[in-house]
Amino acid sequence: MYDLVIIGGGVWGVAAALAAVESRQGSVLLLEAQPAAASESSAKAGGIVSDLVANPDDQRWVMRSRELFRLAQAASGDPTMIRQDGMLSLGPASHRSVMADLVASLRSRHIPVEEWPIQEIRRRFPQLDRVDDTLYGVWTPDDWHVNPTAYAFAALDRAKALGLAVRLSYRVQRLHAEDREVQIEGPGDPIHAARVLVAAGTWTRKLTQTAGIDLPFRPYRTQLASLDISGGYDLPIVRNLATDLYLVPDGPHNLLVGDGTQLWEHDPDDYRTTGDPEFEQEVAAGLLALSSRGERARLRRSWAGLCGATPDRRPLIGPVCERLWVACGDSGFGIKRGPAIGELAAKIALGLAPQPPHLLPHRFANVDFPLRPGSGGSL
Ligand SMILES: Cc1cc2nc3c(=O)[nH]c(=O)nc-3n(C[C@H](O)[C@H](O)[C@H](O)COP(=O)(O)OP(=O)(O)OC[C@H]3O[C@@H](n4cnc5c(N)ncnc54)[C@H](O)[C@@H]3O)c2cc1C
């Protein structure tokens, strides 16, 4: 019998597994359905890590996640895991007061931030030559683009060195939470655990339902395209708050362009994983509206992944019954907070951190709720 079994080897589950073995509280097993860690949403993400978040929990989690990403990068020796590209947020006049509050909050936390009028945007990034004159910019030079898969592999290596047991290609089919243990059914004999933490991303609700427990959680779909820009480009991470389109530099010729969010419930076992033709057209038009470099762009491929919505857009972290805990509900920005959230979830499950009441999975009276915009989730 394991002291703790963590289900899900994405960024959240791997971070939880590492924190659990580091705390040396007994035997820990990580179960992952795919043949490798970080194969689902964590592999599909744009990888933006930005301090431009409003909620105080998020601010702390981004800060702590940055420390954990740095530790993973140092342990792996992989210099490409973190890239400090800086992010330019482009806002319409209607966003000005919200952005002013965020800028003030960044300054109070001593995080570098500059407000740029359109002339400064064009001076600093001449290739943003088509940005609408009515937009203004907020420049956060310390923002990163991370490689979540590289992080997960490095964190997993470290956790295995500290004694973590891992079973890949192990899809949990059913959970039985009993008085003295949780029985985990999957391929082969059942696995027995004193405690189970379900960090299975957008599958988390389906898994707790096998134990008779429902969650206020809905998966929704979002898309990303990879473009080849012939001759290269000189652009930072750009987030256009007027349209929700975002650009992420991903190598000298490769640019990721995202949004295409679809705010209705999707089944993680049955949804279209390639990008829609309409999304690809939006990407082309959105890029051309910012930069003439868009004329040199060629679509390499596009894809779709799922994110998890909750009624208040805050994650669900904590117990759902005596022996079962969950960590889910990323609202589309679970990489930048993921290492810290995984760590917190493991510590709560092991009784090493107090349970914040406002994160309790059953804090809502009803499990049904309308999905609200998640694409602006970082604000
Ligand atoms: C297109 C796109 C772009 C994004 N861009 C960003 C971004 O720029 N910045 C940001 O912060 N966030 C971004 N996100 C959000 C981010 O990807 C997620 O918040 C994050 O990956 C959540 O991590 P996770 O570990 O909870 O989920 P996942 O990475 O999905 O991990 C869950 C794991 O559980 C496993 N699993 C599921 N069911 C079972 C089972 N029955 N048995 C065993 N294992 C199981 C799955 O195989 C999977 O590996 C983006 C998401 C998408 C889709």
Coordinates of C-alpha atoms and ligand atoms in Angstrom, one line a residue:
M1 CA 0.0 0.0 0.0
Y2 CA 1.3 3.5 -0.9
D3 CA 1.1 6.4 1.5
L4 CA 0.2 8.7 -1.4
V5 CA -0.8 8.0 -5.0
I6 CA -0.9 11.0 -7.4
I7 CA -3.0 10.5 -10.6
G8 CA -1.9 12.6 -13.6
G9 CA 1.6 13.4 -14.8
G10 CA 1.0 16.9 -16.2
V11 CA 2.8 19.9 -14.7
W12 CA 0.5 19.9 -11.7
G13 CA 0.8 16.2 -10.9
V14 CA 4.6 16.1 -11.4
A15 CA 5.1 19.1 -9.2
A16 CA 2.9 17.5 -6.6
A17 CA 4.9 14.2 -6.8
L18 CA 8.2 16.1 -6.4
A19 CA 7.0 18.1 -3.4
A20 CA 5.6 14.8 -1.8
V21 CA 8.9 12.9 -2.1
E22 CA 10.9 15.9 -1.0
S23 CA 8.8 16.0 2.2
R24 CA 9.7 12.4 3.0
Q25 CA 6.4 11.4 4.4
G26 CA 6.3 7.8 3.1
S27 CA 5.9 6.0 -0.2
V28 CA 4.6 8.0 -3.3
L29 CA 3.5 6.6 -6.6
L30 CA 2.7 8.7 -9.7
L31 CA 0.3 7.2 -12.3
E32 CA 0.1 8.6 -15.8
A33 CA -2.1 7.3 -18.6
Q34 CA 0.2 8.3 -21.4
P35 CA 3.6 6.8 -22.2
A36 CA 5.4 10.0 -21.1
A37 CA 4.8 12.8 -18.6
A38 CA 3.3 16.1 -19.7
S39 CA 1.6 14.7 -22.8
E40 CA -1.8 16.4 -22.6
S41 CA -2.6 20.1 -21.9
S42 CA 0.9 20.7 -20.5
A43 CA 2.4 19.7 -23.8
K44 CA 0.0 21.9 -25.8
A45 CA 0.4 25.1 -23.9
G46 CA 1.9 28.4 -25.1
G47 CA 4.0 28.4 -22.0
I48 CA 3.6 32.1 -21.0
V49 CA 4.7 32.8 -17.4
S50 CA 3.7 36.4 -16.5
D51 CA 3.3 38.3 -13.3
L52 CA 0.4 40.2 -14.8
V53 CA -2.2 38.5 -12.6
A54 CA -4.7 40.2 -10.3
N55 CA -5.5 37.6 -7.7
P56 CA -3.1 37.5 -4.7
D57 CA -3.0 33.7 -4.7
D58 CA -2.0 33.8 -8.4
Q59 CA 0.7 36.4 -7.7
R60 CA 2.2 34.2 -5.0
W61 CA 1.9 31.1 -7.1
V62 CA 3.6 32.7 -10.2
M63 CA 6.4 33.9 -7.9
R64 CA 6.9 30.4 -6.4
S65 CA 6.5 28.7 -9.7
R66 CA 9.3 30.8 -11.1
E67 CA 11.6 29.6 -8.3
L68 CA 10.6 26.0 -9.0
F69 CA 11.1 26.4 -12.8
R70 CA 14.5 27.9 -12.1
L71 CA 15.5 24.9 -9.8
A72 CA 14.3 22.5 -12.5
Q73 CA 16.3 24.3 -15.2
A74 CA 19.4 24.3 -13.0
A75 CA 19.0 20.6 -12.2
S76 CA 18.5 19.7 -15.8
G77 CA 21.2 21.9 -17.3
D78 CA 18.8 22.7 -20.1
P79 CA 19.3 26.4 -20.9
T80 CA 16.2 26.5 -23.2
M81 CA 13.7 25.6 -20.5
I82 CA 13.1 29.2 -19.6
R83 CA 13.3 32.1 -22.1
Q84 CA 12.9 35.7 -20.8
D85 CA 11.3 37.3 -23.9
G86 CA 9.3 39.9 -22.1
M87 CA 5.6 40.5 -22.8
L88 CA 3.8 43.4 -24.4
S89 CA 0.1 43.6 -23.5
L90 CA -1.9 45.7 -25.9
G91 CA -5.0 47.2 -24.5
P92 CA -8.0 49.2 -25.8
A93 CA -9.2 52.2 -23.9
S94 CA -11.9 50.1 -22.2
H95 CA -9.2 48.0 -20.4
R96 CA -7.3 51.1 -19.2
S97 CA -8.5 51.2 -15.6
V98 CA -8.0 47.4 -15.0
M99 CA -4.6 47.6 -16.5
A100 CA -3.7 50.7 -14.4
D101 CA -4.6 48.7 -11.3
L102 CA -2.4 45.8 -12.4
V103 CA 0.5 48.1 -13.2
A104 CA 0.2 49.7 -9.8
S105 CA 0.2 46.2 -8.2
L106 CA 3.3 45.2 -10.2
R107 CA 5.1 48.3 -9.0
S108 CA 4.2 47.7 -5.4
R109 CA 5.7 44.2 -5.8
H110 CA 8.9 45.7 -7.4
I111 CA 8.2 43.9 -10.6
P112 CA 9.6 45.9 -13.6
V113 CA 6.8 47.3 -15.8
E114 CA 6.5 50.1 -18.3
E115 CA 3.5 51.8 -20.0
W116 CA 4.1 52.5 -23.6
P117 CA 2.2 54.8 -26.0
I118 CA 1.9 53.7 -29.6
Q119 CA 5.1 55.6 -30.6
E120 CA 7.2 53.7 -28.1
I121 CA 5.7 50.4 -29.1
R122 CA 6.8 51.1 -32.7
R123 CA 10.2 52.4 -31.7
R124 CA 11.0 49.3 -29.5
F125 CA 9.5 46.7 -31.9
P126 CA 9.4 48.2 -35.4
Q127 CA 8.0 44.9 -36.7
L128 CA 4.8 45.7 -34.8
D129 CA 4.1 48.2 -37.6
R130 CA 0.4 47.7 -37.9
V131 CA -0.7 48.0 -34.3
D132 CA -3.9 50.1 -34.1
D133 CA -3.2 53.7 -33.0
T134 CA -5.8 53.5 -30.3
L135 CA -4.1 50.7 -28.4
Y136 CA -1.6 51.3 -25.7
G137 CA 1.0 48.9 -24.3
V138 CA 2.1 47.5 -21.0
W139 CA 5.6 46.1 -21.1
T140 CA 6.7 43.5 -18.6
P141 CA 10.3 42.7 -19.4
D142 CA 10.7 39.8 -16.9
D143 CA 8.0 37.7 -18.4
W144 CA 8.9 34.2 -19.7
H145 CA 8.2 31.6 -22.2
V146 CA 8.8 28.2 -20.6
N147 CA 8.9 24.7 -22.0
P148 CA 6.5 22.8 -19.8
T149 CA 7.5 19.4 -21.0
A150 CA 11.2 20.0 -20.3
Y151 CA 10.1 21.2 -16.8
A152 CA 8.0 18.1 -16.2
F153 CA 10.8 15.8 -17.3
A154 CA 13.4 17.5 -15.1
A155 CA 11.1 17.5 -12.0
L156 CA 10.2 13.9 -12.6
D157 CA 13.9 12.9 -12.8
R158 CA 14.6 14.7 -9.5
A159 CA 11.5 13.0 -7.9
K160 CA 12.6 9.6 -9.1
A161 CA 16.0 10.2 -7.6
L162 CA 14.3 10.9 -4.3
G163 CA 12.3 7.6 -4.4
L164 CA 9.2 8.4 -6.4
A165 CA 7.6 5.3 -8.0
V166 CA 6.2 6.0 -11.5
R167 CA 3.9 3.9 -13.7
L168 CA 3.4 5.3 -17.2
S169 CA 0.8 4.1 -19.7
Y170 CA -1.4 3.3 -16.6
R171 CA -4.9 4.7 -17.1
V172 CA -6.9 4.6 -13.9
Q173 CA -10.4 3.4 -14.6
R174 CA -12.1 3.6 -11.3
L175 CA -11.6 4.8 -7.7
H176 CA -13.1 3.2 -4.6
A177 CA -12.7 5.4 -1.6
E178 CA -13.2 3.3 1.5
D179 CA -12.7 3.8 5.2
R180 CA -9.1 2.7 5.5
E181 CA -7.8 3.1 1.9
V182 CA -8.5 4.0 -1.7
Q183 CA -8.5 1.2 -4.2
I184 CA -7.4 2.2 -7.6
E185 CA -8.5 0.0 -10.5
G186 CA -6.6 0.1 -13.8
P187 CA -4.7 -2.4 -15.9
G188 CA -3.7 -5.4 -13.7
D189 CA -4.2 -5.8 -10.0
P190 CA -5.8 -3.0 -8.0
I191 CA -3.4 -0.5 -6.3
H192 CA -4.0 0.4 -2.7
A193 CA -3.3 3.8 -1.2
A194 CA -3.8 5.6 2.1
R195 CA -4.4 8.8 0.2
V196 CA -5.0 9.7 -3.4
L197 CA -4.5 13.1 -5.1
V198 CA -6.3 13.4 -8.5
A199 CA -4.4 15.9 -10.6
A200 CA -5.6 14.5 -13.9
G201 CA -6.3 17.9 -15.6
T202 CA -9.6 17.9 -17.5
W203 CA -10.2 14.2 -16.6
T204 CA -10.3 15.0 -12.9
R205 CA -14.1 15.2 -12.7
K206 CA -14.6 12.0 -14.7
L207 CA -12.3 10.2 -12.2
T208 CA -13.9 11.5 -9.0
Q209 CA -17.3 10.5 -10.5
T210 CA -16.1 6.9 -10.6
A211 CA -16.0 7.2 -6.8
G212 CA -19.4 8.8 -6.7
I213 CA -18.2 12.3 -6.2
D214 CA -19.1 15.2 -8.6
L215 CA -17.2 18.4 -9.0
P216 CA -18.1 21.9 -10.2
F217 CA -15.7 21.6 -13.1
R218 CA -16.1 21.8 -16.9
P219 CA -13.5 21.3 -19.7
Y220 CA -13.4 23.8 -22.5
R221 CA -11.4 24.0 -25.7
T222 CA -8.7 26.4 -26.8
Q223 CA -6.3 26.4 -29.8
L224 CA -2.8 27.3 -30.8
A225 CA -1.0 27.5 -34.2
S226 CA 2.6 27.2 -35.0
L227 CA 3.8 29.5 -37.9
D228 CA 7.0 29.6 -39.8
I229 CA 8.0 33.2 -40.5
S230 CA 10.4 33.2 -43.4
G231 CA 13.5 35.4 -42.8
G232 CA 12.8 35.3 -39.0
Y233 CA 11.3 38.1 -36.8
D234 CA 11.9 40.3 -33.8
L235 CA 8.9 40.2 -31.6
P236 CA 8.3 39.7 -27.9
I237 CA 5.4 37.8 -26.3
V238 CA 2.4 39.9 -27.3
R239 CA -1.1 39.7 -25.9
N240 CA -3.8 41.7 -27.6
L241 CA -6.4 42.3 -25.0
A242 CA -8.7 43.8 -27.6
T243 CA -9.0 40.4 -29.5
D244 CA -7.5 37.9 -27.0
L245 CA -5.0 36.8 -29.6
Y246 CA -1.5 36.1 -28.3
L247 CA 1.9 35.6 -29.9
V248 CA 4.8 33.6 -28.4
P249 CA 8.3 33.5 -29.9
D250 CA 9.3 29.9 -30.2
G251 CA 12.7 30.0 -32.0
P252 CA 14.2 32.2 -34.7
H253 CA 11.6 31.4 -37.3
N254 CA 8.8 29.8 -35.3
L255 CA 5.9 31.8 -33.8
L256 CA 3.1 30.4 -31.8
V257 CA -0.3 32.2 -32.2
G258 CA -3.2 31.4 -29.9
D259 CA -6.7 31.8 -28.7
G260 CA -9.7 30.2 -30.5
T261 CA -11.3 29.5 -27.1
Q262 CA -14.6 27.7 -27.2
L263 CA -16.5 28.2 -23.9
W264 CA -18.7 25.2 -23.9
E265 CA -18.2 21.8 -22.3
H266 CA -16.0 19.3 -24.1
D267 CA -15.4 15.7 -23.4
P268 CA -11.6 15.1 -22.8
D269 CA -12.0 11.6 -24.4
D270 CA -13.8 12.9 -27.5
Y271 CA -13.0 16.3 -28.9
R272 CA -11.3 17.6 -32.0
T273 CA -7.6 17.9 -31.2
T274 CA -6.5 19.7 -34.4
G275 CA -7.2 23.4 -34.9
D276 CA -10.3 24.5 -36.8
P277 CA -10.0 26.1 -40.3
E278 CA -11.8 29.2 -38.9
F279 CA -9.2 29.5 -36.1
E280 CA -6.4 29.3 -38.6
Q281 CA -8.0 32.2 -40.6
E282 CA -8.4 34.2 -37.4
V283 CA -4.7 33.6 -36.6
A284 CA -3.7 34.9 -40.0
A285 CA -5.9 38.0 -39.8
G286 CA -4.9 38.7 -36.2
L287 CA -1.2 38.5 -37.0
L288 CA -1.5 40.7 -40.1
A289 CA -3.4 43.3 -38.0
L290 CA -0.3 43.6 -35.8
S291 CA 2.7 43.1 -38.1
S292 CA 3.5 43.1 -41.8
R293 CA 5.7 40.1 -40.9
G294 CA 2.5 38.2 -41.0
E295 CA 2.8 38.3 -44.8
R296 CA 5.7 36.0 -44.6
A297 CA 4.0 33.5 -42.3
R298 CA 3.2 29.9 -43.3
L299 CA 1.1 27.6 -41.1
R300 CA 3.1 24.6 -39.9
R301 CA 0.3 23.1 -37.9
S302 CA -2.4 23.9 -35.4
W303 CA -3.9 22.0 -32.5
A304 CA -6.5 22.2 -29.7
G305 CA -6.3 21.3 -26.0
L306 CA -8.6 21.6 -23.1
C307 CA -8.6 23.8 -20.0
G308 CA -10.8 23.5 -16.9
A309 CA -13.4 26.0 -15.8
T310 CA -14.9 26.4 -12.3
P311 CA -17.7 28.7 -11.2
D312 CA -15.4 31.4 -9.8
R313 CA -12.4 30.7 -12.1
R314 CA -10.4 29.7 -9.1
P315 CA -8.9 26.2 -8.9
L316 CA -10.3 23.4 -6.8
I317 CA -7.6 22.3 -4.4
G318 CA -8.3 20.1 -1.4
P319 CA -10.2 17.0 -0.1
V320 CA -13.4 15.7 -1.7
C321 CA -13.8 12.9 0.9
E322 CA -11.7 11.5 3.7
R323 CA -9.0 9.9 1.6
L324 CA -9.3 11.6 -1.8
W325 CA -7.9 15.1 -2.8
V326 CA -8.1 17.0 -6.1
A327 CA -6.1 19.7 -7.8
C328 CA -7.8 21.0 -11.0
G329 CA -9.5 24.1 -12.6
D330 CA -6.7 25.9 -14.3
S331 CA -8.9 28.4 -16.2
G332 CA -6.3 28.4 -19.1
F333 CA -3.3 29.6 -17.1
G334 CA -2.1 26.6 -15.3
I335 CA 1.5 26.5 -16.5
K336 CA 2.5 29.8 -14.9
R337 CA 1.1 28.7 -11.6
G338 CA 1.4 24.9 -12.0
P339 CA 4.6 24.1 -10.1
A340 CA 3.4 26.1 -7.0
I341 CA -0.2 24.7 -7.2
G342 CA 1.1 21.1 -7.4
E343 CA 3.4 21.7 -4.4
L344 CA 0.5 23.2 -2.4
A345 CA -1.9 20.3 -3.3
A346 CA 0.6 17.7 -2.2
K347 CA 1.3 19.5 1.1
I348 CA -2.4 19.8 1.8
A349 CA -3.0 16.1 1.0
L350 CA -0.1 15.2 3.3
G351 CA -1.3 17.5 6.1
L352 CA 1.8 19.6 5.8
A353 CA -0.1 22.8 4.8
P354 CA -3.4 24.2 6.1
Q355 CA -6.4 24.0 3.8
P356 CA -7.4 27.4 2.4
P357 CA -11.2 27.4 2.7
H358 CA -11.6 29.4 -0.4
L359 CA -10.0 26.7 -2.5
L360 CA -12.1 23.8 -1.1
P361 CA -13.5 21.8 -4.1
H362 CA -17.0 21.7 -2.5
R363 CA -17.3 25.4 -1.7
F364 CA -20.2 25.8 -4.2
A365 CA -23.7 24.7 -3.5
N366 CA -24.3 23.6 -7.1
V367 CA -22.1 21.7 -9.5
D368 CA -23.8 23.3 -12.6
F369 CA -22.7 26.7 -13.7
P370 CA -22.3 28.8 -16.9
L371 CA -18.8 28.9 -18.4
R372 CA -17.3 32.4 -18.3
P373 CA -14.6 33.8 -20.5
G374 CA -11.4 32.0 -19.6
S375 CA -9.1 33.5 -22.2
G376 CA -8.6 36.7 -20.2
G377 CA -8.0 34.4 -17.3
S378 CA -4.6 35.9 -16.5
L379 CA -6.3 39.2 -15.7
Ligands
LIG1 C1 -3.6 25.6 -26.3 C2 -3.3 25.9 -24.9 C3 -2.4 27.0 -24.6 C4 -2.1 27.2 -23.2 N1 -1.2 28.2 -22.9 C5 -0.9 28.5 -21.6 C6 0.1 29.5 -21.3 O1 0.6 30.1 -22.2 N2 0.4 29.7 -20.0 C7 -0.3 29.0 -19.0 O2 0.0 29.3 -17.8 N3 -1.2 28.0 -19.3 C8 -1.5 27.7 -20.6 N4 -2.4 26.8 -20.9 C9 -3.0 26.0 -19.8 C10 -2.1 24.8 -19.3 O3 -1.8 24.0 -20.4 C11 -2.8 24.0 -18.3 O4 -3.3 24.9 -17.3 C12 -1.9 23.0 -17.6 O5 -1.2 22.3 -18.6 C13 -2.6 22.1 -16.6 O6 -1.8 21.1 -16.2 P1 -2.3 19.8 -15.6 O7 -1.2 19.0 -15.0 O8 -3.4 20.1 -14.6 O9 -3.1 19.0 -16.8 P2 -2.5 18.0 -17.9 O10 -1.2 18.6 -18.5 O11 -3.6 17.8 -18.9 O12 -2.1 16.7 -17.1 C14 -3.1 15.8 -16.7 C15 -2.5 14.4 -16.9 O13 -3.4 13.5 -16.3 C16 -3.3 12.3 -17.1 N5 -4.6 11.5 -16.9 C17 -5.8 11.8 -17.2 N6 -6.7 10.8 -16.9 C18 -5.9 9.8 -16.3 C19 -6.2 8.5 -15.8 N7 -7.4 8.1 -15.8 N8 -5.2 7.8 -15.3 C20 -3.9 8.3 -15.3 N9 -3.6 9.5 -15.8 C21 -4.6 10.3 -16.3 C22 -3.3 12.8 -18.5 O14 -2.8 11.9 -19.4 C23 -2.4 14.1 -18.3 O15 -1.0 13.8 -18.6 C24 -2.7 26.5 -22.2 C25 -3.6 25.4 -22.5 C26 -3.8 25.1 -23.9 C27 -4.7 24.0 -24.2

